[in-house]
Coordinates of C-alpha atoms in Angstrom, one line a residue:
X1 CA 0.0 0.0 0.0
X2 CA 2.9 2.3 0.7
X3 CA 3.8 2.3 -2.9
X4 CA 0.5 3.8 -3.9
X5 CA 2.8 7.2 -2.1
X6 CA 5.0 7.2 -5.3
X7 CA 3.4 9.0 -8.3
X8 CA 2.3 11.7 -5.1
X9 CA 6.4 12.3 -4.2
X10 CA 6.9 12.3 -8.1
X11 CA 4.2 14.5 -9.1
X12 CA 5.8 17.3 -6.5
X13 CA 9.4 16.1 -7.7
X14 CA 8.3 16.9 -11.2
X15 CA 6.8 20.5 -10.3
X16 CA 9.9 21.5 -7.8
X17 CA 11.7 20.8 -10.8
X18 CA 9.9 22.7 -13.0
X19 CA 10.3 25.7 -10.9
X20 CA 14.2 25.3 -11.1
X21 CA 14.3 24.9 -14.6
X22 CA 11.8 28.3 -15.0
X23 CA 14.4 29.8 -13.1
X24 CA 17.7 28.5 -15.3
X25 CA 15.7 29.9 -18.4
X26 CA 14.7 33.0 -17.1
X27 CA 18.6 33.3 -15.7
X28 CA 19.8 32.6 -19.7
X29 CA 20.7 29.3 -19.2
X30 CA 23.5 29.8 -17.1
X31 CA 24.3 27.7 -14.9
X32 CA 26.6 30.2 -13.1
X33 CA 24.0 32.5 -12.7
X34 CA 21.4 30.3 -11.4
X35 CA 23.4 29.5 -8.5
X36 CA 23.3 32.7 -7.6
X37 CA 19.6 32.5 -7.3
X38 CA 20.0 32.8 -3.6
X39 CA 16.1 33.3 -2.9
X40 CA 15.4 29.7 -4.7
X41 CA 18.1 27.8 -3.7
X42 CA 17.4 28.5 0.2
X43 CA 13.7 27.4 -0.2
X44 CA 14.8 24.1 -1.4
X45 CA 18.0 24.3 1.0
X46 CA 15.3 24.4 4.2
X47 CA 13.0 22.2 2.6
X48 CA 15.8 19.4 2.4
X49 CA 17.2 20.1 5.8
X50 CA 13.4 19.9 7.5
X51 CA 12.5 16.7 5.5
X52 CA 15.7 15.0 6.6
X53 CA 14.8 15.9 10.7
X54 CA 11.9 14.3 10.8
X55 CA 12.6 11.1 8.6
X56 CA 16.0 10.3 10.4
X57 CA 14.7 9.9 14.0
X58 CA 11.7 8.0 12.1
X59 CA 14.3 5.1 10.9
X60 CA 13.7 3.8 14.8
X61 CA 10.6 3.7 15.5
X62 CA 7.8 1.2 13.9
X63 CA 6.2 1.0 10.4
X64 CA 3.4 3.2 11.7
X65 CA 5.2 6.2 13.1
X66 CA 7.4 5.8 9.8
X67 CA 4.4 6.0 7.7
X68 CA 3.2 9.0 9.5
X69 CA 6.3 10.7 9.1
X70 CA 7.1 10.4 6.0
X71 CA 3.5 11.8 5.0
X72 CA 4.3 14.5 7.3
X73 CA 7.9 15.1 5.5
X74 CA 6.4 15.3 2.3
X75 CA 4.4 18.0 3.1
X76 CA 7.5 20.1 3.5
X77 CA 8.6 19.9 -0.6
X78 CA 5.1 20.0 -1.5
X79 CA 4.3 23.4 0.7
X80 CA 7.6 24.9 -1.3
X81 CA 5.9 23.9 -4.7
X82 CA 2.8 26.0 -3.7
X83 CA 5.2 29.1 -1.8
X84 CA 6.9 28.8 -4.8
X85 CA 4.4 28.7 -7.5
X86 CA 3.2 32.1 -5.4
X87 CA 6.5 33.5 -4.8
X88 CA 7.8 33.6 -8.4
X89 CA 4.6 33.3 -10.1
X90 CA 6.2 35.8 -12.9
X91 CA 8.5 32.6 -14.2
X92 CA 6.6 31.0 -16.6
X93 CA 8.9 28.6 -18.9
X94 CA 8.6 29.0 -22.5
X95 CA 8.6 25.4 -24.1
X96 CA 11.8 26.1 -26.6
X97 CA 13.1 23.2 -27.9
X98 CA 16.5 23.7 -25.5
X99 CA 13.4 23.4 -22.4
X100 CA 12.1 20.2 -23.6
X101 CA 15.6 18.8 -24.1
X102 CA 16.3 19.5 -20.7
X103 CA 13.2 18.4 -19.6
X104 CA 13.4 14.7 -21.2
X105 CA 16.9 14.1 -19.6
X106 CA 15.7 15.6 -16.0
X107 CA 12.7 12.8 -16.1
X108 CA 15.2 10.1 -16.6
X109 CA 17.8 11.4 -14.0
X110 CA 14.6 11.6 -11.8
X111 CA 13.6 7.7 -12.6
X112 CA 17.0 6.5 -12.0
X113 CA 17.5 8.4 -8.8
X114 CA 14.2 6.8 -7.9
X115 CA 14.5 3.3 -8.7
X116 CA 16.9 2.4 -6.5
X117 CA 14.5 3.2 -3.4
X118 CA 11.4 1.7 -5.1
X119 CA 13.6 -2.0 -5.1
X120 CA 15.7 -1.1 -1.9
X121 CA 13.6 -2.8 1.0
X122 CA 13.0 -0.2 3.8
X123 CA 14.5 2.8 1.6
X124 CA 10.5 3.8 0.4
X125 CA 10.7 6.2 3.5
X126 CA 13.2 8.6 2.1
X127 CA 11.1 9.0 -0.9
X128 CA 10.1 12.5 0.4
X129 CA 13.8 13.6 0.0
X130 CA 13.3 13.5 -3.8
X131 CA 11.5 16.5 -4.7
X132 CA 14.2 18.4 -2.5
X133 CA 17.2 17.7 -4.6
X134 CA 15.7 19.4 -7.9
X135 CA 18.6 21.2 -8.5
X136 CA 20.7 18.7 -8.4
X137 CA 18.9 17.2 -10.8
X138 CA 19.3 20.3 -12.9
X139 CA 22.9 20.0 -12.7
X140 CA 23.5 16.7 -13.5
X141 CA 21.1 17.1 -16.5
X142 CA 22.3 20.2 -17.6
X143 CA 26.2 19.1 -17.3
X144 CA 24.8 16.0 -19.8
X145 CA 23.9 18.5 -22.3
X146 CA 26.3 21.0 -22.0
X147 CA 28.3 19.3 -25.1
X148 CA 25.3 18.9 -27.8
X149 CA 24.0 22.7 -27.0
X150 CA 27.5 23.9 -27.6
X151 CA 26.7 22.0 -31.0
X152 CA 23.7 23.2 -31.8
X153 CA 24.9 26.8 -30.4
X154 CA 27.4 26.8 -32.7
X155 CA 26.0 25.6 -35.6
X156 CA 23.2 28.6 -35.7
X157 CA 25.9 31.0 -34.9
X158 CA 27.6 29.7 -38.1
X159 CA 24.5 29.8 -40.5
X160 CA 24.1 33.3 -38.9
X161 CA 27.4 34.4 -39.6
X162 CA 27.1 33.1 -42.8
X163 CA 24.1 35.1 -43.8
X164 CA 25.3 38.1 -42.6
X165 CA 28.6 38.1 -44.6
X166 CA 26.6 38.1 -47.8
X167 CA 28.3 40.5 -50.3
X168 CA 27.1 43.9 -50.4
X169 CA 24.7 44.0 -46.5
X170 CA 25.4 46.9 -44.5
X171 CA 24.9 46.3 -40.9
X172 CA 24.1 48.2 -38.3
X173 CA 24.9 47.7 -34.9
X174 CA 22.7 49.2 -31.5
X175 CA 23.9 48.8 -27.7
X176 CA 24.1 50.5 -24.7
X177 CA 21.8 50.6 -21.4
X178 CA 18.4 52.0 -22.5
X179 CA 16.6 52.4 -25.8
X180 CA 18.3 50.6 -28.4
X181 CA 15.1 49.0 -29.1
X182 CA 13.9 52.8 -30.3
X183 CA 16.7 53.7 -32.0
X184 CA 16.5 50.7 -34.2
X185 CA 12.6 51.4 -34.7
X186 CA 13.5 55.4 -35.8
X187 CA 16.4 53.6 -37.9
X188 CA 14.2 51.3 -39.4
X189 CA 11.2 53.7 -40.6
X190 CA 13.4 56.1 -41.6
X191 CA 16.0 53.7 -44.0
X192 CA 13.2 51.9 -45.3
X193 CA 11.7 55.1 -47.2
X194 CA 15.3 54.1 -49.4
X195 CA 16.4 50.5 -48.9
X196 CA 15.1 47.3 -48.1
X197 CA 15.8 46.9 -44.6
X198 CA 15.8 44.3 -42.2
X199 CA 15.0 44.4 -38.3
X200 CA 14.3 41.9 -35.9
X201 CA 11.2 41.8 -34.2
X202 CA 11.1 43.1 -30.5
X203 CA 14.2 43.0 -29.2
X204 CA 15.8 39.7 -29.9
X205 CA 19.1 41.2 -29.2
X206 CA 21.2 37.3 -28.0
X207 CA 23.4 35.5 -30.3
X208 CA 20.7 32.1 -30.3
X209 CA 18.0 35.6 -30.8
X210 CA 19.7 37.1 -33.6
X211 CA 20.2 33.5 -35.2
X212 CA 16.6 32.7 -35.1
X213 CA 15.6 36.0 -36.6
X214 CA 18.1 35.9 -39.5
X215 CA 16.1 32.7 -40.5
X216 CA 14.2 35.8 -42.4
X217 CA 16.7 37.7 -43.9
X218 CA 16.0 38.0 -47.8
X219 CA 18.5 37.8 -50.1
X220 CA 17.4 41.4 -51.1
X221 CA 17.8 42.8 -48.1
X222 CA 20.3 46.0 -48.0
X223 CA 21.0 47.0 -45.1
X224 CA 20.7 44.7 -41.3
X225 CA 19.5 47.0 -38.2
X226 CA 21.0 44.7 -35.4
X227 CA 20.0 45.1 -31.7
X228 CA 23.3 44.1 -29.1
X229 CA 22.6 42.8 -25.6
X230 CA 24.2 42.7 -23.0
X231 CA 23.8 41.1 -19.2
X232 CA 27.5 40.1 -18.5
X233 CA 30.9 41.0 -19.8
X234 CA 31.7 39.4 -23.0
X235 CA 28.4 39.2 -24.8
X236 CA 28.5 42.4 -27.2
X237 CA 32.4 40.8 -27.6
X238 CA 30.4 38.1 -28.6
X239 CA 27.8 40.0 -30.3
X240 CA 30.4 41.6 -32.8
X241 CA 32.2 39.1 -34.0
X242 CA 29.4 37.4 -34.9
X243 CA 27.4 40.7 -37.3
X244 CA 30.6 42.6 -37.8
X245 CA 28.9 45.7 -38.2
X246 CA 30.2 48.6 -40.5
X247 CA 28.2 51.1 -38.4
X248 CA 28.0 51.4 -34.8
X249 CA 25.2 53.1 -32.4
X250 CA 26.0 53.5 -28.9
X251 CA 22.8 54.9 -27.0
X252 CA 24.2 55.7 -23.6
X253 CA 25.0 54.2 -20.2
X254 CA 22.8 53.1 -16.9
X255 CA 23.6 51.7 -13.9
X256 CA 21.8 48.4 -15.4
X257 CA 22.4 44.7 -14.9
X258 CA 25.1 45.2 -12.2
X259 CA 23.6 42.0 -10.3
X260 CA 25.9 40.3 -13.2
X261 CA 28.2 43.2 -14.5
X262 CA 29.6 44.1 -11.1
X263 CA 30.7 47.3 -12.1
X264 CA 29.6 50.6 -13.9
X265 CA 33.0 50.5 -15.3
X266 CA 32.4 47.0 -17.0
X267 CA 28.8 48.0 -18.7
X268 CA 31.3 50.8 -19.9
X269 CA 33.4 48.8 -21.3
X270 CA 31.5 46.0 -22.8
X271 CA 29.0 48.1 -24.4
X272 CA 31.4 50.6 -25.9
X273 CA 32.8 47.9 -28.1
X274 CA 30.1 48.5 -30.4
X275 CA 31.9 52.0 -31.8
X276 CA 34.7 49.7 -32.8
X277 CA 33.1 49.1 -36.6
X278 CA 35.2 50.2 -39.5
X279 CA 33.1 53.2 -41.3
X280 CA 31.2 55.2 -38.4
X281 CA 29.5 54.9 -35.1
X282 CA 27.4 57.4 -33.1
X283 CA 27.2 57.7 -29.3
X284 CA 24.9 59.5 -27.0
X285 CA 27.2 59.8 -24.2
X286 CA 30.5 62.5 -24.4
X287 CA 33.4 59.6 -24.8
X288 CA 36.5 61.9 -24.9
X289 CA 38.2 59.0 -23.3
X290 CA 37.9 56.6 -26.2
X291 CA 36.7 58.8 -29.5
X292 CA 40.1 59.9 -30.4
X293 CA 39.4 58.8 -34.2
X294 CA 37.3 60.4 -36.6
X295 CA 35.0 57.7 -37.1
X296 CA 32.9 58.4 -33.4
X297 CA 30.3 61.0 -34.0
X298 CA 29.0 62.4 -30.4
X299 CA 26.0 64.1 -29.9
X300 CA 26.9 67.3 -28.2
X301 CA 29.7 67.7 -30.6
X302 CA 29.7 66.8 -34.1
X303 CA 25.6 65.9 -33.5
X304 CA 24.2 68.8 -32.3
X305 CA 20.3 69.2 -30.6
X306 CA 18.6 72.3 -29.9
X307 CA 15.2 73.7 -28.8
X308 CA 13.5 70.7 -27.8
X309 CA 9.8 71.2 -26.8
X310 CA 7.2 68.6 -26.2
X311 CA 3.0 68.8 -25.8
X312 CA 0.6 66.0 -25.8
X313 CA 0.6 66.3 -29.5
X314 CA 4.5 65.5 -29.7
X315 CA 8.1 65.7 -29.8
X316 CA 9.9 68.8 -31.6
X317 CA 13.5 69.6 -31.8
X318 CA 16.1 71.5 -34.4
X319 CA 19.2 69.0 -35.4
X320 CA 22.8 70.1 -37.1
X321 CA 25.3 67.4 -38.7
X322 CA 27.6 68.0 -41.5
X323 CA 26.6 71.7 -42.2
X324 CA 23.1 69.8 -42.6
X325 CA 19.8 71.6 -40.2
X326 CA 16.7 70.1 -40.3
X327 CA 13.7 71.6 -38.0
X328 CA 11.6 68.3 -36.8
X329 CA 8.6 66.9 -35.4
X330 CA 7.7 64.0 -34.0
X331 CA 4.3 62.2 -32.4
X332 CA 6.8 60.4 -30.6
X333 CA 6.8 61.4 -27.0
X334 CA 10.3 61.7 -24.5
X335 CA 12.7 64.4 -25.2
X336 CA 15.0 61.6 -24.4
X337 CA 13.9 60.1 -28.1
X338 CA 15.4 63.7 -29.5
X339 CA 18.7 62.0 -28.6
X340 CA 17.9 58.9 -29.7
X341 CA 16.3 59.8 -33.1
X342 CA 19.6 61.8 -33.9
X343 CA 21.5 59.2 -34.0
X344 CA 19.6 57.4 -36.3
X345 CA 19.0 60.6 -38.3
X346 CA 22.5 61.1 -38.6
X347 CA 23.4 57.2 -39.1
X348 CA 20.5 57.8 -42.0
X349 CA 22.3 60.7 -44.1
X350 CA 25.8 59.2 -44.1
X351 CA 23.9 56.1 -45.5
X352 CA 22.5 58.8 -48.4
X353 CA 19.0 59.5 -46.9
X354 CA 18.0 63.2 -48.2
X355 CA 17.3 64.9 -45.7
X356 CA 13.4 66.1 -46.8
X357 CA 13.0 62.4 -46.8
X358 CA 14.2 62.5 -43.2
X359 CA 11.7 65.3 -42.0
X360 CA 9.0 63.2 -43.4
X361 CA 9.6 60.4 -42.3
X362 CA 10.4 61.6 -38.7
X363 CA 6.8 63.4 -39.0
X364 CA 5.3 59.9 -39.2
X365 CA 7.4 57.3 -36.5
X366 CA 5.1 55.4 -34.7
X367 CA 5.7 54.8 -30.9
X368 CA 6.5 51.6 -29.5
X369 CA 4.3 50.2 -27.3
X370 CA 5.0 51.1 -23.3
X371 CA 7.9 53.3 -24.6
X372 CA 6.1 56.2 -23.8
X373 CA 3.0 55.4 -25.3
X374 CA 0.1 57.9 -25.1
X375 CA -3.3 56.2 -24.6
X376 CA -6.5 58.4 -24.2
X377 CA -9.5 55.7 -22.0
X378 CA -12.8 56.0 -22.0
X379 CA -12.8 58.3 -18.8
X380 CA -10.5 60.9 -20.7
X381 CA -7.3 60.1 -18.4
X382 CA -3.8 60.7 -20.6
X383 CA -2.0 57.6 -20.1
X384 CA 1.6 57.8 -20.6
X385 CA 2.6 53.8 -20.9
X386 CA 6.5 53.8 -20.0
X387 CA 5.9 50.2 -18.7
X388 CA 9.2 49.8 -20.4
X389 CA 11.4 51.8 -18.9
X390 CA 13.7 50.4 -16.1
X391 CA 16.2 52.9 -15.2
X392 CA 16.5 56.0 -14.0
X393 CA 17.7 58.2 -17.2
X394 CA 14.0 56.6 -18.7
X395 CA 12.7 57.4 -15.3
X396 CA 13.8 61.1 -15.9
X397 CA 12.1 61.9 -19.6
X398 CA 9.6 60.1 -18.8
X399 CA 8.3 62.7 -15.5
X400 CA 10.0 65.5 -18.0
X401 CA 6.9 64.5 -20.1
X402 CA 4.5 64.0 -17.4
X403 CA 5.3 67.8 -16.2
X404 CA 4.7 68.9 -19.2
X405 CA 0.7 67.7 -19.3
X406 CA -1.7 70.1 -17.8
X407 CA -4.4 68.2 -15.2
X408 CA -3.6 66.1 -11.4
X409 CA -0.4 64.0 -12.5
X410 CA -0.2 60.3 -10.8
X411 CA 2.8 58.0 -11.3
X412 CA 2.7 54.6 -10.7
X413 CA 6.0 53.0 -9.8
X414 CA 7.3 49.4 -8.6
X415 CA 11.1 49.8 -8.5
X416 CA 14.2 49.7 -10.6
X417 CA 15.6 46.2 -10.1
X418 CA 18.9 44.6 -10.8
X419 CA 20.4 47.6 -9.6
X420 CA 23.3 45.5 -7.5
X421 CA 24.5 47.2 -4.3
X422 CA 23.4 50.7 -6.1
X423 CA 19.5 49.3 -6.1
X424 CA 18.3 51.1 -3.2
X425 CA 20.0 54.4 -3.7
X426 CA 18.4 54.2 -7.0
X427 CA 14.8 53.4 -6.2
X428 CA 15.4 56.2 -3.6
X429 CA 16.4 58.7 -6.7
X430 CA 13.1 57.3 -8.5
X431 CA 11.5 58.7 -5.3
X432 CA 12.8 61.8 -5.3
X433 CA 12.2 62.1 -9.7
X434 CA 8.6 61.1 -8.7
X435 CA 8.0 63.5 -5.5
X436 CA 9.3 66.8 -7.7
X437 CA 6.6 66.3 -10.4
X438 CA 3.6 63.8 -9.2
X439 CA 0.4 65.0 -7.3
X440 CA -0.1 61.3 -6.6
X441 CA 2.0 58.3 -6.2
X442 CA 0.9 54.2 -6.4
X443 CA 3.5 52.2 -5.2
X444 CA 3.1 48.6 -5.9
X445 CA 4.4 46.1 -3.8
X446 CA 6.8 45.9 -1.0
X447 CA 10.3 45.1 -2.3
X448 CA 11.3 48.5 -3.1
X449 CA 8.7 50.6 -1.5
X450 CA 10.7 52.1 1.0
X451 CA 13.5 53.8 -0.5
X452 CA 10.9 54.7 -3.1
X453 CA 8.8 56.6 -0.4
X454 CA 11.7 57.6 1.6
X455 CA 12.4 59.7 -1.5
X456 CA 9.1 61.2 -2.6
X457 CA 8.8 62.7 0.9
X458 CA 12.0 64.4 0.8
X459 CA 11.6 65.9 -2.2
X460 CA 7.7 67.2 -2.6
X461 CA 3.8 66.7 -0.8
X462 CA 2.9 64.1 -3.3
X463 CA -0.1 62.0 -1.7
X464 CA 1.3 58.3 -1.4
X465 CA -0.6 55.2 -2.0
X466 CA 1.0 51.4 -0.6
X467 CA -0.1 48.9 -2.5
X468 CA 0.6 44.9 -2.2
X469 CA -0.2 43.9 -6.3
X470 CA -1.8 45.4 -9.3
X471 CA -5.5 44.1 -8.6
X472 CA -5.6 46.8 -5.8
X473 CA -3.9 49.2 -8.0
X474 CA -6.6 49.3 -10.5
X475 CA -9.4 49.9 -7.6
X476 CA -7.8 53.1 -6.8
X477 CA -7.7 53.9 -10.7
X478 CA -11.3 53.0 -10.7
X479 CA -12.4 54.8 -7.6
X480 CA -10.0 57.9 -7.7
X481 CA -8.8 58.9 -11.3
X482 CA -11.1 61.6 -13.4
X483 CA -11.4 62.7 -17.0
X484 CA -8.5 65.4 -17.4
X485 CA -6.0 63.4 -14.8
X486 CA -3.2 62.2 -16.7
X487 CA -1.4 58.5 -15.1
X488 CA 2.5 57.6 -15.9
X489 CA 2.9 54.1 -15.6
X490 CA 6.7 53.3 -14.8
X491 CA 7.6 49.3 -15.2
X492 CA 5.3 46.6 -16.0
X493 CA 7.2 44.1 -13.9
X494 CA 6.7 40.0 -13.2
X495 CA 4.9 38.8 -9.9
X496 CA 8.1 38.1 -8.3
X497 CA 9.4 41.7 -8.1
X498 CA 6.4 42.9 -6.2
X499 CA 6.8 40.7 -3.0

């Protein structure tokens, strides 16, 4: 009869698991980085060490108290399934064909763990231990794998690197901290009035992303916009040598990622290996240090912006490159797009875009969604959609533009995450960015919310509103916003950052 236990310790084996490989996935699939995953790892750490003091003292008593022990142990693994299915909700595993992979070999390491105390006589009462050594499990499978995805890695970086060589392709390469994603979208709209171009969608901006997205590059395609991510040092390294772009756009700096980069010094670094192309690159940021060739055109210096203003109905701004001025507008909203369009502007004319063609097709970008995104609701609120956004330059244009609205200005905020050690002195700068401009302030969740509040009430008498998820956030939007109230929303985040 105790058998008839089994398929129950599997089943919460096979969902522990689960979580842990969500968690590998959303961490890149690296295996370095996933052990660093200190909030998971200590759940199933306590879970292991609390399952092992009940069923040793168990091993001397009778059949009976063993039984009832080991019922009671498995509760423990199968209460930190539910805390975490709760916990990090926001990790939901996307079934790529590197996830089922994964998955096949972790059921077979799982079996053969297994069998030995489904044969062993008196061994069926450690059974609850299993769901508790998921990432082990992980390892083990993942270490099995490690050679054939460095196969199949490098074979789509090949074919990539293959396609992109094609005689005759210009490519274009975008990194840096915030808003490549927008450059490449001004880029795009505003080459494709000349040459065929090609983008990919969102911002598949990974070597394995680019590789699946240059499955659709036609052989007519003339020029490549390419998006470069980064999370750790190394990866626009990596990044470059596969694209080898002629052109380079460098949109600026954050202190980003520095749960993996460490240092503001290495995001420097890595990303600014994206001006070293062989025609020209643009940057955003003054780099005297490293822009002692000709190729490196700043903005500032030899890209020059002036009189930026900005309504609800737009962005306008007066741009000088090459003894070249054009006077635009823009329905895109952000002064901090100015900067950003300028580079592609002035990307676009050494690539031979005239610049009337420019001014028109400038006068009809279309926004990216949550990139400062206006949306007008059925009450008549002005909704500024910056879910987006993550950092605190963002954070900045984005209450620039809020100021500049007329009607009660709310913000609602949840944090600037993987700031590293600099996290809460930055959440506490979003407070005081939010307190200077907002009438009203929803603060969701409970991770970040006190350096956030901290800093609104040092900096203005913005009314403050705490609250625990986004299903009592939108009872306050219900109960409290009015036609002629205009709402910044700052960071559409997952579950998990909210707790």
């Amino acid at each position: 009869m105790i058998y008839i236990f089994f398929p129950i310790v599997l089943s919460t084996a096979f969902f522990n698991t689960y979580h842990s490989l969500s968690f590998l996935q959303a961490k890149g699939y690296s295996m370095k980085e996933y052990w660093k995953g200190e909030k998971m790892l200590k759940i199933d750490a306590l879970a292991l060490l609390l399952t092992l003091a009940i069923l040793i003292p168990s091993w001397f008593f009778s059949a009976t108290v063993k039984i009832a022990c080991m019922i009671g142990a498995w509760l423990i693994p199968a209460s930190s399934v539910i805390f975490k299915s709760v916990k990090f909700s926001g990790l939901n595993m996307k079934f790529t064909h590197r996830a089922g992979r994964i998955s096949l070999v972790l059921l077979l390491v799982v079996a053969i763990v297994y069998l030995p105390i489904f044969f062993i006589k008196n061994t069926v009462f450690l059974s609850p231990i299993i769901p508790c050594l998921s990432p082990i499990y992980l390892l083990i499978s993942y270490t099995i794998l490690s050679p054939y995805e460095k196969s199949v890695y490098k074979k789509y970086v090949n074919k990539t690197k293959e396609r992109l060589n094609k005689k005759g392709l210009i490519k274009i390469g975008i990194s840096g901290s915030f808003g490549k994603t927008s450059v490449k979208n001004f880029l795009l709209q505003i080459l494709s009035a000349k040459y065929k171009v090609f983008s990919p969608p969102q911002n598949y901006n990974t070597p394995m992303g680019i590789s699946k997205a240059c499955i659709n590059l036609n052989d007519d395609v003339q020029i490549a916009i390419l998006e470069m991510g980064a999370r750790k040092k190394g990866d626009i390294k990596e990044l470059m040598e596969i694209v080898s772009p002629q052109y380079g756009i460098l949109t600026g700096f954050a202190p980003q990622h520095l749960e993996t980069f460490e240092t503001m010094d290495n995001v420097v670094e890595e990303k600014s290996l994206v001006l070293e192309v062989p025609i020209c690159a643009y940057a955003n940021d003054n780099l005297d240090a490293i822009s002692t060739n000709g190729k490196i055109k700043r903005i500032g210096k030899e890209i020059e912006i002036s009189n930026i203003t900005q309504d609800s109905t737009g962005l306008s701004f007066d741009f000088r490159y090459k003894e070249i001025n054009l006077k635009l507008h823009s329905k895109i909203l952000g002064e901090h797009n100015a900067y950003n369009m300028a580079l592609a502007i002035a990307c676009a004319l050494d690539l031979g875009v005239e610049s009337g063609c420019i001014v028109r097709q400038v006068e009809e970008i279309k926004p990216l969604p949550h990139r400062q995104e206006l949306i007008i609701n059925a009450k008549g609120v002005k909704i500024i959609d910056d879910s987006y956004n993550i950092n605190l330059s963002g954070v900045i244009s984005a209450m620039n533009t809020l100021k500049s609205f007329s009607g009660r200005k709310w913000v609602t905020a949840f944090g600037i995450v993987e700031g590293g050690e600099r996290e809460e002195e930055l959440n506490f700068l979003l407070g005081k960015e939010i307190g200077q401009v907002a009438d009203y302030a929803i603060i969701v969740g409970v991770k970040y919310r006190e350096p956030i509040v901290r800093g609104i009430k040092e900096s203005g008498n913005t009314k403050i509103y705490c609250v625990k998820d986004l299903d009592e956030c939108k009872q306050i939007y219900v109960q409290e916003l009015e036609a002629g109230d205009n709402l910044l929303l700052l960071a559409n985040l997952p579950k998990q950052y909210l707790l």
